[in-house]
Amino acid sequence: MLDVQNLHSYYGESHILHDVSLQVKKGSVSVLLGRNGMGKTTTLHSIMGMVPPKKGKVVINGREIQGQPSYQVSKAGIGLVPQGRRIFPNLTVKENLLTTYRPVKDGWNLTKIYDMFPRLKERETSMGGNLSGGEQQMLSIGRALMTNPELLLLDEPSEGLSPLMVREVIKIIKTLKEDGLSMLLVEQNLSMASDLADHVYILNKGSVVFDGSSDEFDVEVRNKFLSLSS
Ligand SMILES: Nc1ncnc2c1ncn2[C@@H]1O[C@H](COP(=O)(O)OP(=O)(O)OP(=O)(O)O)[C@@H](O)[C@H]1O
């Protein structure tokens, strides 16, 4: 489904991603872990075309899309749930959802989003900026689904949420996976990551230092690559 090959990305002169390769198999969840500032968001933004990589390939369903603008990447079937949710605060819930709508036969539409997130239906006419953090996260996921993606990139969806809301987000991701959606999830919440992952990648200073199945992602690996002193 997604094949990222030997990606190098920069901010100006700063070389941030060094030869990053990762995959997401169809219908599976790959999780990208790493401490703060290691390049997780930059990886997602490089895939989305927001930070065009200088070298390397991004292949979705056999088609190379590296260097294409974000709207083309979105058309190719990749949706992003950005870090910090990025809701339009001065648009209503309904308007937020309709901004990204890309109709597909038997795909997501307003009715299906409201079936999955009844709370969004209740708050349909509320301004995005007036929603709680949890509601905004639902809206951010719903808005990305309205593009009818085949692959969803999620950037720390549990950030700043209560434990109850984190459980809700986990439930949603599991439901989406059962529906066949492929996902690349960036997370800091390790228990959430291990609960959802089929495959785990760890980034350290812009390089992939661990690439293994969820079974291989054991305590030893966690201590080695994710402890504060590593
Ligand atoms: N717009 C930017 N311009 C310059 N440097 C940036 C920019 N955005 C991020 N960086 C730098 O790139 C590196 C990787 O940042 P990135 O946000 O990808 O890390 P991350 O692993 O997602 O961290 P976090 O969990 O804190 O979001 C960091 O050193 C960061 O300071």
PDB file of C-alpha atoms in Angstrom, residues 36-226:
ATOM      1  CA  ASN A  36      10.529  14.468  20.663  1.00  0.00           C
ATOM      2  CA  GLY A  37      12.206  16.076  17.687  1.00  0.00           C
ATOM      3  CA  MET A  38      13.379  12.826  16.075  1.00  0.00           C
ATOM      4  CA  GLY A  39      11.604  13.472  12.757  1.00  0.00           C
ATOM      5  CA  LYS A  40       8.235  11.710  13.042  1.00  0.00           C
ATOM      6  CA  THR A  41       6.131  14.678  11.925  1.00  0.00           C
ATOM      7  CA  THR A  42       8.675  15.499   9.220  1.00  0.00           C
ATOM      8  CA  THR A  43       8.258  11.941   7.900  1.00  0.00           C
ATOM      9  CA  LEU A  44       4.481  12.338   7.652  1.00  0.00           C
ATOM     10  CA  HIS A  45       4.865  15.789   6.078  1.00  0.00           C
ATOM     11  CA  SER A  46       7.377  14.400   3.568  1.00  0.00           C
ATOM     12  CA  ILE A  47       4.880  11.705   2.570  1.00  0.00           C
ATOM     13  CA  MET A  48       2.101  14.327   2.265  1.00  0.00           C
ATOM     14  CA  GLY A  49       4.205  16.639   0.094  1.00  0.00           C
ATOM     15  CA  MET A  50       4.280  19.433   2.674  1.00  0.00           C
ATOM     16  CA  VAL A  51       8.056  18.993   3.042  1.00  0.00           C
ATOM     17  CA  PRO A  52       9.180  17.759  -0.378  1.00  0.00           C
ATOM     18  CA  PRO A  53      11.976  15.211   0.100  1.00  0.00           C
ATOM     19  CA  LYS A  54      15.275  15.902  -1.683  1.00  0.00           C
ATOM     20  CA  LYS A  55      15.958  12.214  -2.288  1.00  0.00           C
ATOM     21  CA  GLY A  56      14.009   8.990  -2.052  1.00  0.00           C
ATOM     22  CA  LYS A  57      10.650   7.654  -3.127  1.00  0.00           C
ATOM     23  CA  VAL A  58       7.122   7.649  -1.776  1.00  0.00           C
ATOM     24  CA  VAL A  59       5.109   4.956  -3.532  1.00  0.00           C
ATOM     25  CA  ILE A  60       1.393   4.475  -2.975  1.00  0.00           C
ATOM     26  CA  ASN A  61      -0.271   1.495  -4.655  1.00  0.00           C
ATOM     27  CA  GLY A  62       2.675   1.237  -7.035  1.00  0.00           C
ATOM     28  CA  ARG A  63       2.560   4.922  -7.997  1.00  0.00           C
ATOM     29  CA  GLU A  64       5.409   7.332  -7.172  1.00  0.00           C
ATOM     30  CA  ILE A  65       4.146  10.553  -5.583  1.00  0.00           C
ATOM     31  CA  GLN A  66       7.216  12.123  -3.962  1.00  0.00           C
ATOM     32  CA  GLY A  67       7.483  15.846  -4.647  1.00  0.00           C
ATOM     33  CA  GLN A  68       3.810  16.213  -5.597  1.00  0.00           C
ATOM     34  CA  PRO A  69       1.777  18.956  -3.897  1.00  0.00           C
ATOM     35  CA  SER A  70      -0.402  17.916  -0.961  1.00  0.00           C
ATOM     36  CA  TYR A  71      -3.681  18.144  -2.865  1.00  0.00           C
ATOM     37  CA  GLN A  72      -2.350  15.627  -5.401  1.00  0.00           C
ATOM     38  CA  VAL A  73      -1.150  13.341  -2.600  1.00  0.00           C
ATOM     39  CA  SER A  74      -4.606  13.580  -1.075  1.00  0.00           C
ATOM     40  CA  LYS A  75      -6.159  12.708  -4.452  1.00  0.00           C
ATOM     41  CA  ALA A  76      -3.817   9.708  -4.650  1.00  0.00           C
ATOM     42  CA  GLY A  77      -5.565   8.368  -1.535  1.00  0.00           C
ATOM     43  CA  ILE A  78      -3.623   9.583   1.502  1.00  0.00           C
ATOM     44  CA  GLY A  79      -5.341  11.475   4.319  1.00  0.00           C
ATOM     45  CA  LEU A  80      -3.678  13.253   7.246  1.00  0.00           C
ATOM     46  CA  VAL A  81      -4.911  13.758  10.797  1.00  0.00           C
ATOM     47  CA  PRO A  82      -2.403  16.453  11.765  1.00  0.00           C
ATOM     48  CA  GLN A  83      -0.708  16.991  15.101  1.00  0.00           C
ATOM     49  CA  GLY A  84      -2.693  19.507  17.149  1.00  0.00           C
ATOM     50  CA  ARG A  85      -5.843  18.636  15.118  1.00  0.00           C
ATOM     51  CA  ARG A  86      -5.798  21.887  13.046  1.00  0.00           C
ATOM     52  CA  ILE A  87      -9.557  22.376  13.134  1.00  0.00           C
ATOM     53  CA  PHE A  88     -10.850  25.535  11.422  1.00  0.00           C
ATOM     54  CA  PRO A  89     -12.029  27.380  14.561  1.00  0.00           C
ATOM     55  CA  ASN A  90     -14.386  29.768  12.766  1.00  0.00           C
ATOM     56  CA  LEU A  91     -16.190  27.133  10.734  1.00  0.00           C
ATOM     57  CA  THR A  92     -18.945  24.918  12.097  1.00  0.00           C
ATOM     58  CA  VAL A  93     -18.449  21.185  12.582  1.00  0.00           C
ATOM     59  CA  LYS A  94     -20.412  20.525   9.384  1.00  0.00           C
ATOM     60  CA  GLU A  95     -18.407  23.092   7.412  1.00  0.00           C
ATOM     61  CA  ASN A  96     -15.131  21.637   8.704  1.00  0.00           C
ATOM     62  CA  LEU A  97     -16.217  18.239   7.408  1.00  0.00           C
ATOM     63  CA  LEU A  98     -17.414  19.519   4.042  1.00  0.00           C
ATOM     64  CA  THR A  99     -14.196  21.459   3.286  1.00  0.00           C
ATOM     65  CA  THR A 100     -12.353  18.238   2.473  1.00  0.00           C
ATOM     66  CA  TYR A 101     -15.197  16.151   1.030  1.00  0.00           C
ATOM     67  CA  ARG A 102     -14.195  14.058  -1.958  1.00  0.00           C
ATOM     68  CA  PRO A 103     -17.173  11.877  -2.912  1.00  0.00           C
ATOM     69  CA  VAL A 104     -16.527   8.233  -3.692  1.00  0.00           C
ATOM     70  CA  LYS A 105     -19.172   5.585  -4.429  1.00  0.00           C
ATOM     71  CA  ASP A 106     -20.040   3.732  -1.179  1.00  0.00           C
ATOM     72  CA  GLY A 107     -17.409   5.833   0.613  1.00  0.00           C
ATOM     73  CA  TRP A 108     -17.491   8.207   3.550  1.00  0.00           C
ATOM     74  CA  ASN A 109     -20.013  11.042   3.522  1.00  0.00           C
ATOM     75  CA  LEU A 110     -21.576  13.300   6.154  1.00  0.00           C
ATOM     76  CA  THR A 111     -24.178  10.701   7.169  1.00  0.00           C
ATOM     77  CA  LYS A 112     -21.589   7.971   7.668  1.00  0.00           C
ATOM     78  CA  ILE A 113     -19.303  10.289   9.631  1.00  0.00           C
ATOM     79  CA  TYR A 114     -22.212  11.217  11.912  1.00  0.00           C
ATOM     80  CA  ASP A 115     -23.065   7.513  12.365  1.00  0.00           C
ATOM     81  CA  MET A 116     -19.526   6.850  13.487  1.00  0.00           C
ATOM     82  CA  PHE A 117     -19.242  10.018  15.600  1.00  0.00           C
ATOM     83  CA  PRO A 118     -22.744  10.782  16.968  1.00  0.00           C
ATOM     84  CA  ARG A 119     -21.254  13.572  19.092  1.00  0.00           C
ATOM     85  CA  LEU A 120     -20.305  15.458  15.912  1.00  0.00           C
ATOM     86  CA  LYS A 121     -23.918  15.294  14.745  1.00  0.00           C
ATOM     87  CA  GLU A 122     -25.020  16.766  18.089  1.00  0.00           C
ATOM     88  CA  ARG A 123     -22.489  19.585  17.662  1.00  0.00           C
ATOM     89  CA  GLU A 124     -23.052  20.017  13.930  1.00  0.00           C
ATOM     90  CA  THR A 125     -23.668  23.773  14.113  1.00  0.00           C
ATOM     91  CA  SER A 126     -21.049  24.545  16.790  1.00  0.00           C
ATOM     92  CA  MET A 127     -17.912  26.406  15.806  1.00  0.00           C
ATOM     93  CA  GLY A 128     -14.825  24.198  15.632  1.00  0.00           C
ATOM     94  CA  GLY A 129     -13.049  26.429  18.132  1.00  0.00           C
ATOM     95  CA  ASN A 130     -15.746  25.791  20.753  1.00  0.00           C
ATOM     96  CA  LEU A 131     -15.315  22.003  20.822  1.00  0.00           C
ATOM     97  CA  SER A 132     -13.509  20.082  23.563  1.00  0.00           C
ATOM     98  CA  GLY A 133     -10.137  18.515  22.760  1.00  0.00           C
ATOM     99  CA  GLY A 134     -11.748  15.092  22.332  1.00  0.00           C
ATOM    100  CA  GLU A 135     -14.459  16.448  20.043  1.00  0.00           C
ATOM    101  CA  GLN A 136     -11.842  18.263  17.980  1.00  0.00           C
ATOM    102  CA  GLN A 137      -9.908  15.010  17.601  1.00  0.00           C
ATOM    103  CA  MET A 138     -13.050  13.240  16.370  1.00  0.00           C
ATOM    104  CA  LEU A 139     -13.615  16.114  13.947  1.00  0.00           C
ATOM    105  CA  SER A 140     -10.028  15.965  12.738  1.00  0.00           C
ATOM    106  CA  ILE A 141     -10.337  12.216  12.067  1.00  0.00           C
ATOM    107  CA  GLY A 142     -13.758  12.716  10.450  1.00  0.00           C
ATOM    108  CA  ARG A 143     -12.429  15.497   8.234  1.00  0.00           C
ATOM    109  CA  ALA A 144      -9.573  13.289   7.023  1.00  0.00           C
ATOM    110  CA  LEU A 145     -12.026  10.428   6.344  1.00  0.00           C
ATOM    111  CA  MET A 146     -14.147  12.770   4.203  1.00  0.00           C
ATOM    112  CA  THR A 147     -11.307  12.714   1.633  1.00  0.00           C
ATOM    113  CA  ASN A 148     -12.045   8.962   1.361  1.00  0.00           C
ATOM    114  CA  PRO A 149      -8.423   7.901   1.844  1.00  0.00           C
ATOM    115  CA  GLU A 150      -7.021   4.421   1.351  1.00  0.00           C
ATOM    116  CA  LEU A 151      -4.237   5.257   3.763  1.00  0.00           C
ATOM    117  CA  LEU A 152      -4.602   7.440   6.829  1.00  0.00           C
ATOM    118  CA  LEU A 153      -1.632   9.154   8.504  1.00  0.00           C
ATOM    119  CA  LEU A 154      -2.310  10.047  12.144  1.00  0.00           C
ATOM    120  CA  ASP A 155       0.079  12.372  13.997  1.00  0.00           C
ATOM    121  CA  GLU A 156      -0.151  11.797  17.767  1.00  0.00           C
ATOM    122  CA  PRO A 157      -3.952  11.547  17.954  1.00  0.00           C
ATOM    123  CA  SER A 158      -3.828  10.845  21.724  1.00  0.00           C
ATOM    124  CA  GLU A 159      -1.898  14.038  22.536  1.00  0.00           C
ATOM    125  CA  GLY A 160      -3.560  16.080  25.284  1.00  0.00           C
ATOM    126  CA  LEU A 161      -6.589  13.781  25.622  1.00  0.00           C
ATOM    127  CA  SER A 162      -8.030  12.272  28.798  1.00  0.00           C
ATOM    128  CA  PRO A 163      -7.530   8.510  29.313  1.00  0.00           C
ATOM    129  CA  LEU A 164     -11.205   8.019  28.483  1.00  0.00           C
ATOM    130  CA  MET A 165     -10.837   9.862  25.179  1.00  0.00           C
ATOM    131  CA  VAL A 166      -7.626   7.976  24.378  1.00  0.00           C
ATOM    132  CA  ARG A 167      -9.588   4.722  24.755  1.00  0.00           C
ATOM    133  CA  GLU A 168     -12.220   6.163  22.411  1.00  0.00           C
ATOM    134  CA  VAL A 169      -9.573   7.025  19.795  1.00  0.00           C
ATOM    135  CA  ILE A 170      -8.129   3.489  20.079  1.00  0.00           C
ATOM    136  CA  LYS A 171     -11.620   2.079  19.500  1.00  0.00           C
ATOM    137  CA  ILE A 172     -12.070   4.261  16.413  1.00  0.00           C
ATOM    138  CA  ILE A 173      -8.717   3.232  14.946  1.00  0.00           C
ATOM    139  CA  LYS A 174      -9.574  -0.451  15.516  1.00  0.00           C
ATOM    140  CA  THR A 175     -12.942  -0.008  13.806  1.00  0.00           C
ATOM    141  CA  LEU A 176     -11.294   1.719  10.834  1.00  0.00           C
ATOM    142  CA  LYS A 177      -8.787  -1.123  10.592  1.00  0.00           C
ATOM    143  CA  GLU A 178     -11.590  -3.709  10.630  1.00  0.00           C
ATOM    144  CA  ASP A 179     -13.118  -1.740   7.741  1.00  0.00           C
ATOM    145  CA  GLY A 180      -9.882  -2.307   5.822  1.00  0.00           C
ATOM    146  CA  LEU A 181      -8.249   1.105   6.144  1.00  0.00           C
ATOM    147  CA  SER A 182      -4.434   1.127   6.185  1.00  0.00           C
ATOM    148  CA  MET A 183      -2.818   3.479   8.706  1.00  0.00           C
ATOM    149  CA  LEU A 184       0.517   4.983   9.660  1.00  0.00           C
ATOM    150  CA  LEU A 185       0.315   6.145  13.254  1.00  0.00           C
ATOM    151  CA  VAL A 186       2.792   8.441  14.992  1.00  0.00           C
ATOM    152  CA  GLU A 187       2.458   8.067  18.765  1.00  0.00           C
ATOM    153  CA  GLN A 188       4.196   8.852  22.043  1.00  0.00           C
ATOM    154  CA  ASN A 189       1.685   6.772  24.010  1.00  0.00           C
ATOM    155  CA  LEU A 190       3.442   3.380  24.109  1.00  0.00           C
ATOM    156  CA  SER A 191       0.546   1.326  25.379  1.00  0.00           C
ATOM    157  CA  MET A 192      -1.674   2.704  22.632  1.00  0.00           C
ATOM    158  CA  ALA A 193       1.055   2.055  20.081  1.00  0.00           C
ATOM    159  CA  SER A 194       1.544  -1.573  21.143  1.00  0.00           C
ATOM    160  CA  ASP A 195      -2.185  -2.141  21.306  1.00  0.00           C
ATOM    161  CA  LEU A 196      -2.657  -1.058  17.677  1.00  0.00           C
ATOM    162  CA  ALA A 197       0.578  -1.851  15.850  1.00  0.00           C
ATOM    163  CA  ASP A 198       1.100  -4.618  13.328  1.00  0.00           C
ATOM    164  CA  HIS A 199       4.541  -3.224  12.616  1.00  0.00           C
ATOM    165  CA  VAL A 200       6.745  -0.788  14.530  1.00  0.00           C
ATOM    166  CA  TYR A 201       9.411   1.672  13.372  1.00  0.00           C
ATOM    167  CA  ILE A 202      11.533   3.771  15.715  1.00  0.00           C
ATOM    168  CA  LEU A 203      13.181   6.972  14.552  1.00  0.00           C
ATOM    169  CA  ASN A 204      16.270   8.374  16.221  1.00  0.00           C
ATOM    170  CA  LYS A 205      17.729  11.649  14.943  1.00  0.00           C
ATOM    171  CA  GLY A 206      16.011  11.199  11.599  1.00  0.00           C
ATOM    172  CA  SER A 207      17.093   7.582  11.018  1.00  0.00           C
ATOM    173  CA  VAL A 208      15.137   4.348  11.406  1.00  0.00           C
ATOM    174  CA  VAL A 209      16.868   2.456  14.230  1.00  0.00           C
ATOM    175  CA  PHE A 210      14.244  -0.256  14.737  1.00  0.00           C
ATOM    176  CA  ASP A 211      12.040  -1.963  12.145  1.00  0.00           C
ATOM    177  CA  GLY A 212      10.143  -4.974  13.436  1.00  0.00           C
ATOM    178  CA  SER A 213       6.841  -6.701  14.066  1.00  0.00           C
ATOM    179  CA  SER A 214       4.806  -5.835  17.151  1.00  0.00           C
ATOM    180  CA  ASP A 215       6.061  -9.098  18.736  1.00  0.00           C
ATOM    181  CA  GLU A 216       9.661  -8.004  18.280  1.00  0.00           C
ATOM    182  CA  PHE A 217       8.873  -4.652  19.903  1.00  0.00           C
ATOM    183  CA  ASP A 218       9.653  -5.929  23.392  1.00  0.00           C
ATOM    184  CA  VAL A 219      10.845  -4.372  26.642  1.00  0.00           C
ATOM    185  CA  GLU A 220      14.474  -4.636  25.594  1.00  0.00           C
ATOM    186  CA  VAL A 221      13.805  -2.672  22.380  1.00  0.00           C
ATOM    187  CA  ARG A 222      11.791  -0.063  24.286  1.00  0.00           C
ATOM    188  CA  ASN A 223      14.545   0.427  26.846  1.00  0.00           C
ATOM    189  CA  LYS A 224      17.229   0.561  24.206  1.00  0.00           C
ATOM    190  CA  PHE A 225      15.614   3.059  21.847  1.00  0.00           C
ATOM    191  CA  LEU A 226      12.947   4.946  23.743  1.00  0.00           C
TER     192      LEU A 226
END
